Short mmCIF file of C-alpha atoms and ligand atoms in Angstrom, two decimals:
data_model
loop_
_atom_site.label_atom_id
_atom_site.label_comp_id
_atom_site.label_asym_id
_atom_site.label_seq_id
_atom_site.Cartn_x
_atom_site.Cartn_y
_atom_site.Cartn_z
CA UNK A 1 154.80 99.30 256.23
CA UNK A 2 154.64 100.72 259.75
CA UNK A 3 155.39 104.34 260.50
CA UNK A 4 158.64 105.25 262.22
CA UNK A 5 159.10 108.11 264.67
CA UNK A 6 162.68 109.08 265.50
CA UNK A 7 162.72 111.13 268.68
CA UNK A 8 165.19 113.62 270.12
CA UNK A 9 167.71 113.32 267.26
CA UNK A 10 170.12 116.06 266.25
CA UNK A 11 168.76 116.37 262.73
CA UNK A 12 170.83 117.87 259.91
CA UNK A 13 168.53 120.19 257.94
CA UNK A 14 169.00 121.17 254.26
CA UNK A 15 170.40 124.59 255.24
CA UNK A 16 173.25 122.90 257.13
CA UNK A 17 171.82 123.77 260.57
CA UNK A 18 170.83 121.19 263.18
CA UNK A 19 167.46 120.81 264.90
CA UNK A 20 167.14 118.69 268.00
CA UNK A 21 163.75 117.11 267.52
CA UNK A 22 161.60 114.43 265.98
CA UNK A 23 161.10 113.08 262.48
CA UNK A 24 158.13 111.08 261.26
CA UNK A 25 158.45 108.54 258.45
CA UNK A 26 155.48 106.97 256.68
CA UNK A 27 155.32 104.84 253.51
CA UNK A 28 159.11 105.12 253.15
CA UNK A 29 159.05 108.93 253.02
CA UNK A 30 159.93 111.71 255.43
CA UNK A 31 156.59 113.24 256.42
CA UNK A 32 157.37 115.74 259.16
CA UNK A 33 160.31 117.25 261.02
CA UNK A 34 159.53 119.24 264.18
CA UNK A 35 160.84 119.88 267.71
CA UNK A 36 158.15 117.49 268.96
CA UNK A 37 155.77 115.22 267.06
CA UNK A 38 152.80 113.48 268.65
CA UNK A 39 152.95 109.75 268.16
CA UNK A 40 150.45 108.50 265.56
CA UNK A 41 148.97 104.98 265.91
CA UNK A 42 151.03 101.94 264.90
CA UNK A 43 154.31 103.76 265.08
CA UNK A 44 157.71 102.28 265.88
CA UNK A 45 159.62 104.70 268.09
CA UNK A 46 163.39 105.18 268.03
CA UNK A 47 164.86 107.16 270.90
CA UNK A 48 167.82 108.92 269.27
CA UNK A 49 168.91 111.01 272.24
CA UNK A 50 172.56 111.97 271.76
CA UNK A 51 172.68 110.76 268.15
CA UNK A 52 172.98 112.79 264.94
CA UNK A 53 170.67 112.10 261.99
CA UNK A 54 172.16 112.50 258.52
CA UNK A 55 170.87 111.65 255.05
CA UNK A 56 172.03 108.18 254.01
CA UNK A 57 175.30 108.17 252.11
CA UNK A 58 175.13 107.83 248.32
CA UNK A 59 178.38 106.18 247.22
CA UNK A 60 178.77 107.07 243.55
CA UNK A 61 181.62 104.71 242.69
CA UNK A 62 181.82 101.10 243.80
CA UNK A 63 182.86 97.74 242.32
CA UNK A 64 180.65 95.01 243.79
CA UNK A 65 181.92 92.13 241.62
CA UNK A 66 178.63 90.37 240.86
CA UNK A 67 178.10 88.73 238.49
CA UNK A 68 181.26 86.80 237.77
CA UNK A 69 183.74 87.68 240.52
CA UNK A 70 181.74 86.62 243.58
CA UNK A 71 184.77 85.13 245.29
CA UNK A 72 185.79 88.77 246.05
CA UNK A 73 182.38 90.23 246.91
CA UNK A 74 178.74 89.93 245.88
CA UNK A 75 175.73 92.20 245.91
CA UNK A 76 174.48 90.77 249.22
CA UNK A 77 177.75 91.04 251.15
CA UNK A 78 178.56 94.42 249.63
CA UNK A 79 175.14 95.80 250.49
CA UNK A 80 175.48 94.45 254.06
CA UNK A 81 178.73 96.43 254.26
CA UNK A 82 176.86 99.46 252.89
CA UNK A 83 174.11 99.15 255.51
CA UNK A 84 176.68 98.93 258.30
CA UNK A 85 178.54 101.94 256.89
CA UNK A 86 175.48 104.18 256.51
CA UNK A 87 175.54 103.89 252.71
CA UNK A 88 171.91 103.69 251.57
CA UNK A 89 172.49 103.95 247.79
CA UNK A 90 175.35 103.05 245.49
CA UNK A 91 176.35 103.43 241.85
CA UNK A 92 178.23 100.39 240.61
CA UNK A 93 180.83 100.01 237.89
CA UNK A 94 180.69 97.81 234.76
CA UNK A 95 183.86 95.68 235.22
CA UNK A 96 181.93 92.59 236.28
CA UNK A 97 181.70 89.37 234.22
CA UNK A 98 180.05 89.65 231.79
CA UNK A 99 180.97 93.31 231.41
CA UNK A 100 178.00 95.68 231.74
CA UNK A 101 178.25 96.98 228.20
CA UNK A 102 174.80 96.18 226.77
CA UNK A 103 171.18 95.96 227.93
CA UNK A 104 171.19 92.22 228.69
CA UNK A 105 173.93 92.23 231.39
CA UNK A 106 172.46 95.44 232.84
CA UNK A 107 169.07 93.74 233.16
CA UNK A 108 170.77 90.76 234.79
CA UNK A 109 172.48 93.01 237.35
CA UNK A 110 169.23 94.84 238.11
CA UNK A 111 167.51 91.51 238.63
CA UNK A 112 170.27 90.22 240.94
CA UNK A 113 170.27 93.48 242.88
CA UNK A 114 166.49 93.38 243.39
CA UNK A 115 166.91 89.93 244.93
CA UNK A 116 170.03 90.54 247.00
CA UNK A 117 170.59 94.22 247.82
CA UNK A 118 169.75 95.63 251.23
CA UNK A 119 170.23 99.19 249.93
CA UNK A 120 169.33 101.13 246.77
CA UNK A 121 171.30 100.51 243.61
CA UNK A 122 172.18 102.02 240.25
CA UNK A 123 174.60 100.93 237.55
CA UNK A 124 176.93 102.43 234.97
CA UNK A 125 177.20 101.17 231.42
CA UNK A 126 180.80 100.61 230.36
CA UNK A 127 182.17 102.03 227.13
CA UNK A 128 184.14 99.85 224.76
CA UNK A 129 185.64 100.95 221.44
CA UNK A 130 182.64 99.28 219.79
CA UNK A 131 179.43 99.77 221.76
CA UNK A 132 178.43 103.36 220.93
CA UNK A 133 174.83 102.38 220.02
CA UNK A 134 174.44 100.64 223.40
CA UNK A 135 175.78 103.69 225.22
CA UNK A 136 172.96 105.73 223.71
CA UNK A 137 170.05 103.37 224.39
CA UNK A 138 170.73 101.12 227.39
CA UNK A 139 168.48 101.97 230.35
CA UNK A 140 168.32 102.74 233.23
CA UNK A 141 171.93 103.80 233.82
CA UNK A 142 173.45 106.56 235.94
CA UNK A 143 176.04 107.30 233.26
CA UNK A 144 178.69 105.97 230.90
CA UNK A 145 181.98 104.79 232.40
CA UNK A 146 185.14 105.15 230.34
CA UNK A 147 188.31 103.47 231.55
CA UNK A 148 190.84 105.71 229.75
CA UNK A 149 193.55 103.67 231.49
CA UNK A 150 194.15 101.04 234.17
CA UNK A 151 191.90 98.51 232.55
CA UNK A 152 192.26 95.82 230.00
CA UNK A 153 190.26 93.95 227.41
CA UNK A 154 187.11 95.45 225.98
CA UNK A 155 186.61 98.09 228.69
CA UNK A 156 189.82 99.94 227.89
CA UNK A 157 189.11 102.98 225.68
CA UNK A 158 192.42 104.77 225.78
CA UNK A 159 193.02 106.45 222.42
CA UNK A 160 191.62 109.88 221.68
CA UNK A 161 190.22 108.63 218.35
CA UNK A 162 188.14 106.05 220.30
CA UNK A 163 187.12 108.37 223.11
CA UNK A 164 186.03 111.34 221.02
CA UNK A 165 183.03 109.67 219.31
CA UNK A 166 181.63 108.83 222.76
CA UNK A 167 181.75 112.50 223.75
CA UNK A 168 180.34 113.52 220.37
CA UNK A 169 177.13 111.44 220.50
CA UNK A 170 174.33 111.71 223.04
CA UNK A 171 174.14 113.74 226.22
CA UNK A 172 174.47 111.23 229.03
CA UNK A 173 176.88 111.83 231.87
CA UNK A 174 180.35 110.43 231.09
CA UNK A 175 182.44 109.35 234.09
CA UNK A 176 186.12 108.81 233.39
CA UNK A 177 188.84 106.82 235.06
CA UNK A 178 191.51 109.27 233.94
CA UNK A 179 194.93 107.67 233.54
CA UNK A 180 197.08 107.76 230.40
CA UNK A 181 197.39 104.12 229.39
CA UNK A 182 200.20 104.62 226.86
CA UNK A 183 202.36 106.29 229.51
CA UNK A 184 201.57 103.55 232.04
CA UNK A 185 202.54 100.80 229.59
CA UNK A 186 205.82 102.56 228.77
CA UNK A 187 206.68 103.10 232.45
CA UNK A 188 205.84 99.49 233.31
CA UNK A 189 208.65 98.53 230.96
CA UNK A 190 211.04 101.09 232.50
CA UNK A 191 210.43 99.81 236.04
CA UNK A 192 210.17 96.13 235.13
CA UNK A 193 211.37 93.66 237.76
CA UNK A 194 210.75 95.88 240.78
CA UNK A 195 208.51 94.11 243.28
CA UNK A 196 208.28 96.85 245.93
CA UNK A 197 204.63 97.93 245.64
CA UNK A 198 205.66 101.56 246.24
CA UNK A 199 206.83 101.59 242.62
CA UNK A 200 203.14 101.50 241.63
CA UNK A 201 202.78 105.21 242.43
CA UNK A 202 205.75 105.98 240.19
CA UNK A 203 204.66 103.80 237.28
CA UNK A 204 201.14 105.23 237.25
CA UNK A 205 202.49 108.64 238.07
CA UNK A 206 200.93 112.07 238.48
CA UNK A 207 201.59 112.97 234.85
CA UNK A 208 199.67 109.88 233.70
CA UNK A 209 196.67 111.12 235.68
CA UNK A 210 197.01 114.73 234.53
CA UNK A 211 197.34 113.82 230.82
CA UNK A 212 194.08 111.87 230.86
CA UNK A 213 192.18 114.45 232.89
CA UNK A 214 193.29 117.14 230.41
CA UNK A 215 192.13 115.04 227.46
CA UNK A 216 188.73 114.32 229.02
CA UNK A 217 188.28 118.00 229.83
CA UNK A 218 189.26 119.04 226.31
CA UNK A 219 186.63 116.73 224.79
CA UNK A 220 184.01 117.74 227.35
CA UNK A 221 184.54 121.40 226.46
CA UNK A 222 184.51 120.72 222.71
CA UNK A 223 181.10 119.01 222.91
CA UNK A 224 179.83 120.73 226.09
CA UNK A 225 179.35 117.21 227.36
CA UNK A 226 178.50 116.47 230.99
CA UNK A 227 181.70 114.99 232.44
CA UNK A 228 182.50 113.53 235.83
CA UNK A 229 186.12 112.83 236.81
CA UNK A 230 186.31 109.80 239.06
CA UNK A 231 188.70 109.47 242.00
CA UNK A 232 190.90 112.52 241.44
CA UNK A 233 194.24 111.67 243.00
CA UNK A 234 196.72 114.48 242.37
CA UNK A 235 197.24 118.09 243.35
CA UNK A 236 198.23 118.97 239.78
CA UNK A 237 194.86 117.78 238.47
CA UNK A 238 193.06 119.71 241.20
CA UNK A 239 194.98 122.89 240.38
CA UNK A 240 194.32 122.35 236.68
CA UNK A 241 190.60 121.99 237.38
CA UNK A 242 190.66 125.08 239.58
CA UNK A 243 191.55 127.09 236.46
CA UNK A 244 189.70 125.11 233.80
CA UNK A 245 186.55 123.47 235.15
CA UNK A 246 183.34 124.38 233.33
CA UNK A 247 180.02 124.35 235.19
CA UNK A 248 179.00 121.02 233.61
CA UNK A 249 182.04 119.14 234.95
CA UNK A 250 182.22 117.52 238.41
CA UNK A 251 185.01 115.66 240.19
CA UNK A 252 185.23 113.32 243.15
CA UNK A 253 187.93 112.20 245.59
CA UNK A 254 188.14 109.06 247.72
CA UNK A 255 188.75 109.02 251.48
CA UNK A 256 191.94 107.04 250.82
CA UNK A 257 193.37 109.72 248.53
CA UNK A 258 192.65 112.28 251.26
CA UNK A 259 193.86 110.21 254.22
CA UNK A 260 196.45 107.72 252.96
CA UNK A 261 199.60 108.38 250.97
CA UNK A 262 202.71 106.61 249.69
CA UNK A 263 203.89 106.06 253.28
CA UNK A 264 201.15 103.41 253.53
CA UNK A 265 203.12 100.96 251.36
CA UNK A 266 205.62 100.49 254.20
CA UNK A 267 202.88 99.59 256.65
CA UNK A 268 200.35 97.64 254.58
CA UNK A 269 202.22 96.79 251.38
CA UNK A 270 200.01 95.77 248.47
CA UNK A 271 196.85 96.51 250.48
CA UNK A 272 197.68 100.15 249.66
CA UNK A 273 197.82 99.42 245.93
CA UNK A 274 195.01 100.98 243.94
CA UNK A 275 194.31 102.83 240.70
CA UNK A 276 194.89 105.69 240.48
CA UNK A 277 197.62 105.14 243.06
CA UNK A 278 198.12 106.81 246.42
CA UNK A 279 200.27 109.94 246.18
CA UNK A 280 202.60 111.95 248.43
CA UNK A 281 201.42 113.64 251.67
CA UNK A 282 201.55 117.02 249.85
CA UNK A 283 198.91 115.73 247.47
CA UNK A 284 196.66 114.89 250.45
CA UNK A 285 196.84 118.56 251.47
CA UNK A 286 196.05 119.94 248.01
CA UNK A 287 193.15 117.53 247.52
CA UNK A 288 191.70 118.57 250.89
CA UNK A 289 191.95 122.21 249.92
CA UNK A 290 190.27 121.55 246.57
CA UNK A 291 187.46 119.67 248.31
CA UNK A 292 186.95 122.46 250.85
CA UNK A 293 186.99 125.07 248.07
CA UNK A 294 184.47 123.19 245.91
CA UNK A 295 186.90 122.42 243.08
CA UNK A 296 186.25 118.77 243.97
CA UNK A 297 182.51 118.25 244.32
CA UNK A 298 182.01 115.08 246.31
CA UNK A 299 183.33 111.81 247.73
CA UNK A 300 183.22 108.23 246.47
CA UNK A 301 184.95 105.18 247.90
CA UNK A 302 185.86 103.25 244.73
CA UNK A 303 185.16 100.18 246.92
CA UNK A 304 187.20 97.59 244.98
CA UNK A 305 187.59 94.41 247.03
CA UNK A 306 190.13 91.68 246.32
CA UNK A 307 190.80 88.67 248.55
CA UNK A 308 193.77 88.66 250.92
CA UNK A 309 195.16 85.76 248.94
CA UNK A 310 195.07 87.82 245.74
CA UNK A 311 196.53 90.83 247.53
CA UNK A 312 199.26 88.57 248.95
CA UNK A 313 200.83 88.05 245.53
CA UNK A 314 204.07 89.94 244.90
CA UNK A 315 203.81 93.23 242.97
CA UNK A 316 203.00 93.58 240.05
CA UNK A 317 200.85 90.43 240.22
CA UNK A 318 198.83 91.82 243.13
CA UNK A 319 195.52 93.40 242.01
CA UNK A 320 194.78 97.09 242.56
CA UNK A 321 191.89 98.17 244.74
CA UNK A 322 190.68 98.40 248.32
CA UNK A 323 187.28 98.18 250.04
CA UNK A 324 185.66 101.31 251.47
CA UNK A 325 181.89 101.42 251.95
CA UNK A 326 181.80 100.52 255.63
CA UNK A 327 184.48 102.96 256.74
CA UNK A 328 183.93 106.03 254.53
CA UNK A 329 181.38 107.86 256.67
CA UNK A 330 183.15 107.38 260.02
CA UNK A 331 186.48 108.26 258.39
CA UNK A 332 185.10 111.56 257.13
CA UNK A 333 183.13 112.33 260.30
CA UNK A 334 186.29 111.70 262.34
CA UNK A 335 187.97 114.36 260.20
CA UNK A 336 185.03 116.69 260.87
CA UNK A 337 185.26 116.14 264.62
CA UNK A 338 189.00 116.87 264.40
CA UNK A 339 188.14 120.25 262.89
CA UNK A 340 189.21 119.59 259.31
CA UNK A 341 185.71 120.32 257.98
CA UNK A 342 182.13 120.41 259.27
CA UNK A 343 179.65 117.57 259.66
CA UNK A 344 177.30 119.32 257.24
CA UNK A 345 180.10 119.52 254.63
CA UNK A 346 180.70 115.78 255.00
CA UNK A 347 177.01 115.15 254.46
CA UNK A 348 176.93 117.46 251.46
CA UNK A 349 179.93 115.66 249.90
CA UNK A 350 178.59 112.19 250.65
CA UNK A 351 174.84 112.57 250.10
CA UNK A 352 173.53 115.85 248.69
CA UNK A 353 176.08 116.49 245.94
CA UNK A 354 176.13 112.92 244.54
CA UNK A 355 172.31 113.03 244.35
CA UNK A 356 172.49 116.34 242.46
CA UNK A 357 175.30 115.24 240.14
CA UNK A 358 173.52 112.06 239.08
CA UNK A 359 170.03 113.59 239.08
CA UNK A 360 168.66 111.20 241.68
CA UNK A 361 165.33 112.68 242.77
CA UNK A 362 164.23 112.95 246.43
CA UNK A 363 167.47 111.78 247.96
CA UNK A 364 170.46 113.32 249.69
CA UNK A 365 168.64 115.65 252.10
CA UNK A 366 166.46 115.36 255.19
CA UNK A 367 163.33 117.08 253.99
CA UNK A 368 159.56 116.34 253.99
CA UNK A 369 158.67 114.44 250.82
CA UNK A 370 162.17 112.99 250.47
CA UNK A 371 162.89 109.27 250.72
CA UNK A 372 163.57 108.03 254.24
CA UNK A 373 167.16 106.91 253.56
CA UNK A 374 168.83 107.97 256.77
CA UNK A 375 171.69 107.23 259.13
CA UNK A 376 171.90 107.91 262.85
CA UNK A 377 175.52 108.31 263.90
CA UNK A 378 177.27 108.53 267.24
CA UNK A 379 179.68 111.46 267.28
CA UNK A 380 180.67 111.05 270.94
CA UNK A 381 182.45 107.71 271.04
CA UNK A 382 185.51 106.36 269.22
CA UNK A 383 185.97 102.73 268.15
CA UNK A 384 188.68 101.09 266.06
CA UNK A 385 188.19 99.54 262.63
CA UNK A 386 188.33 95.82 263.40
CA UNK A 387 188.83 93.14 260.77
CA UNK A 388 186.49 90.72 262.57
CA UNK A 389 183.60 93.20 262.39
CA UNK A 390 183.81 93.82 258.64
CA UNK A 391 180.93 92.75 256.43
CA UNK A 392 182.76 92.97 253.10
CA UNK A 393 183.54 89.50 251.78
CA UNK A 394 187.18 90.41 251.17
CA UNK A 395 187.56 90.67 254.96
CA UNK A 396 190.13 93.47 255.32
CA UNK A 397 190.40 97.23 255.35
CA UNK A 398 193.36 99.55 254.77
CA UNK A 399 192.15 101.42 257.85
CA UNK A 400 192.29 98.55 260.36
CA UNK A 401 193.23 99.85 263.79
CA UNK A 402 192.21 103.45 263.04
CA UNK A 403 190.14 104.87 265.89
CA UNK A 404 187.03 106.48 264.41
CA UNK A 405 183.93 108.29 265.55
CA UNK A 406 180.66 108.81 263.67
CA UNK A 407 179.94 105.09 263.35
CA UNK A 408 176.38 104.37 262.21
CA UNK A 409 174.11 103.22 265.05
CA UNK A 410 171.00 102.83 262.89
CA UNK A 411 170.71 102.86 259.09
CA UNK A 412 167.30 103.25 257.44
CA UNK A 413 166.55 102.44 253.78
CA UNK A 414 163.15 103.47 252.39
CA UNK A 415 161.75 103.75 255.92
CA UNK A 416 163.01 100.30 256.99
CA UNK A 417 165.66 99.75 259.64
CA UNK A 418 168.35 97.78 257.81
CA UNK A 419 171.09 98.04 260.46
CA UNK A 420 170.85 98.64 264.20
CA UNK A 421 173.65 98.51 266.77
CA UNK A 422 175.72 95.76 265.14
CA UNK A 423 172.78 93.79 263.69
CA UNK A 424 171.67 93.70 260.06
CA UNK A 425 168.08 93.14 259.00
CA UNK A 426 168.77 91.04 255.93
CA UNK A 427 165.07 90.96 254.99
CA UNK A 428 165.18 94.59 253.82
CA UNK A 429 165.59 95.24 250.09
CA UNK A 430 166.56 98.49 248.41
CA UNK A 431 165.14 99.79 245.17
CA UNK A 432 166.53 100.59 241.73
CA UNK A 433 167.51 104.25 241.67
CA UNK A 434 165.82 106.57 239.21
CA UNK A 435 167.88 109.08 237.29
CA UNK A 436 166.74 112.34 235.76
CA UNK A 437 168.34 113.47 232.52
CA UNK A 438 171.46 111.36 232.39
O1 DOR B 1 192.21 100.15 242.08
C1 DOR B 1 191.23 100.00 241.39
N1 DOR B 1 190.62 98.80 241.29
N2 DOR B 1 190.74 101.04 240.70
C2 DOR B 1 189.72 100.90 239.82
O2 DOR B 1 189.26 101.90 239.30
C3 DOR B 1 189.19 99.55 239.51
C4 DOR B 1 189.35 98.70 240.67
C5 DOR B 1 188.94 97.26 240.54
O3 DOR B 1 187.88 97.00 239.93
O4 DOR B 1 189.58 96.40 241.13
#
């Protein structure tokens, strides 16, 4: 592996300050950061004048569909999208086929990922009402995923009597998709026959989200169990957490719940349909405030691709979910450049905090000894999200046409350039992530 010297970059340091200077990478690790570094032998030089160097994004909630649903996405196409979007590590969800609910399908996914993934990878184990022993012993996993609602079949664990034993045994991180399934089922009946996709936000309403978040928090407190609340979507949940969140609980929000709202149904129809659903513009504001105040800890995309053909079905037969890994960083950096937050906050939410929350060692900061998972972004120019440039197999984005800055120019995984100015290096392979005490 050759050494890499990045010159004249605006480097984000762990204290949130920037240094214009050089960074030396050897054996996949950051070795030195200084205003000027003398070039060692056999070094590839990158002139990064005018570009900003950030830690690679760690996306802690994605659905990459392999094995079993490769017509929507697979680990190769998804990881190409990651590389283009500056995402150097991801944590992937268990609703693939077979479901990732025991050691054997986890091993299969790890094997596939080692062959196909351009970036680093980690996987959740999915809870079912029956696999408690597997939840305790399957390795390596970043945590246990519980679909309290919005799922079906074996992965749905919606009743308190089924959920409580999972909180009661073991000490692994539990990540919840918090929606109240009983309420959703009842409201589906009430609103039956309506095909306007905007009804989705009313069926799976704010109360459905709040009920499940409250239940998960109650059980987490009872057992002092490490809990992570996935894709928080409502202001009422955020305000509830503001008053009731213990130190061992974290929460995330998606860029789409910050930047899109129910008005999107008029423009993009079922492409705006996801779980938990988009909410009103007022919710966008409250979620932003909670993120800025630290009530919400970090950002995940919930990248959940479906084909345009599938999305073209009339509601409620259209599937929920939207892709996100190749737009998340520019979306958030565009907000930073508009003054909504700072670039270092974006990096903290998208790299440092996910690494801390999931105990991923040596990632999420630009620091000597840390892994060289990095992204050089251009914060001067704006370019639109174009369908024809997307790498995700599903081939669409809810943000098409949005003019964004902060697009990755170069993405580096383990010291290897995996993406540079529109070109992927598909020879690069990421590694399986390690997790501390999860
Ligand atoms: O909208 C969603 N779709 N939300 C989820 O949490 C799951 C996902 C999927 O897998 O399609």
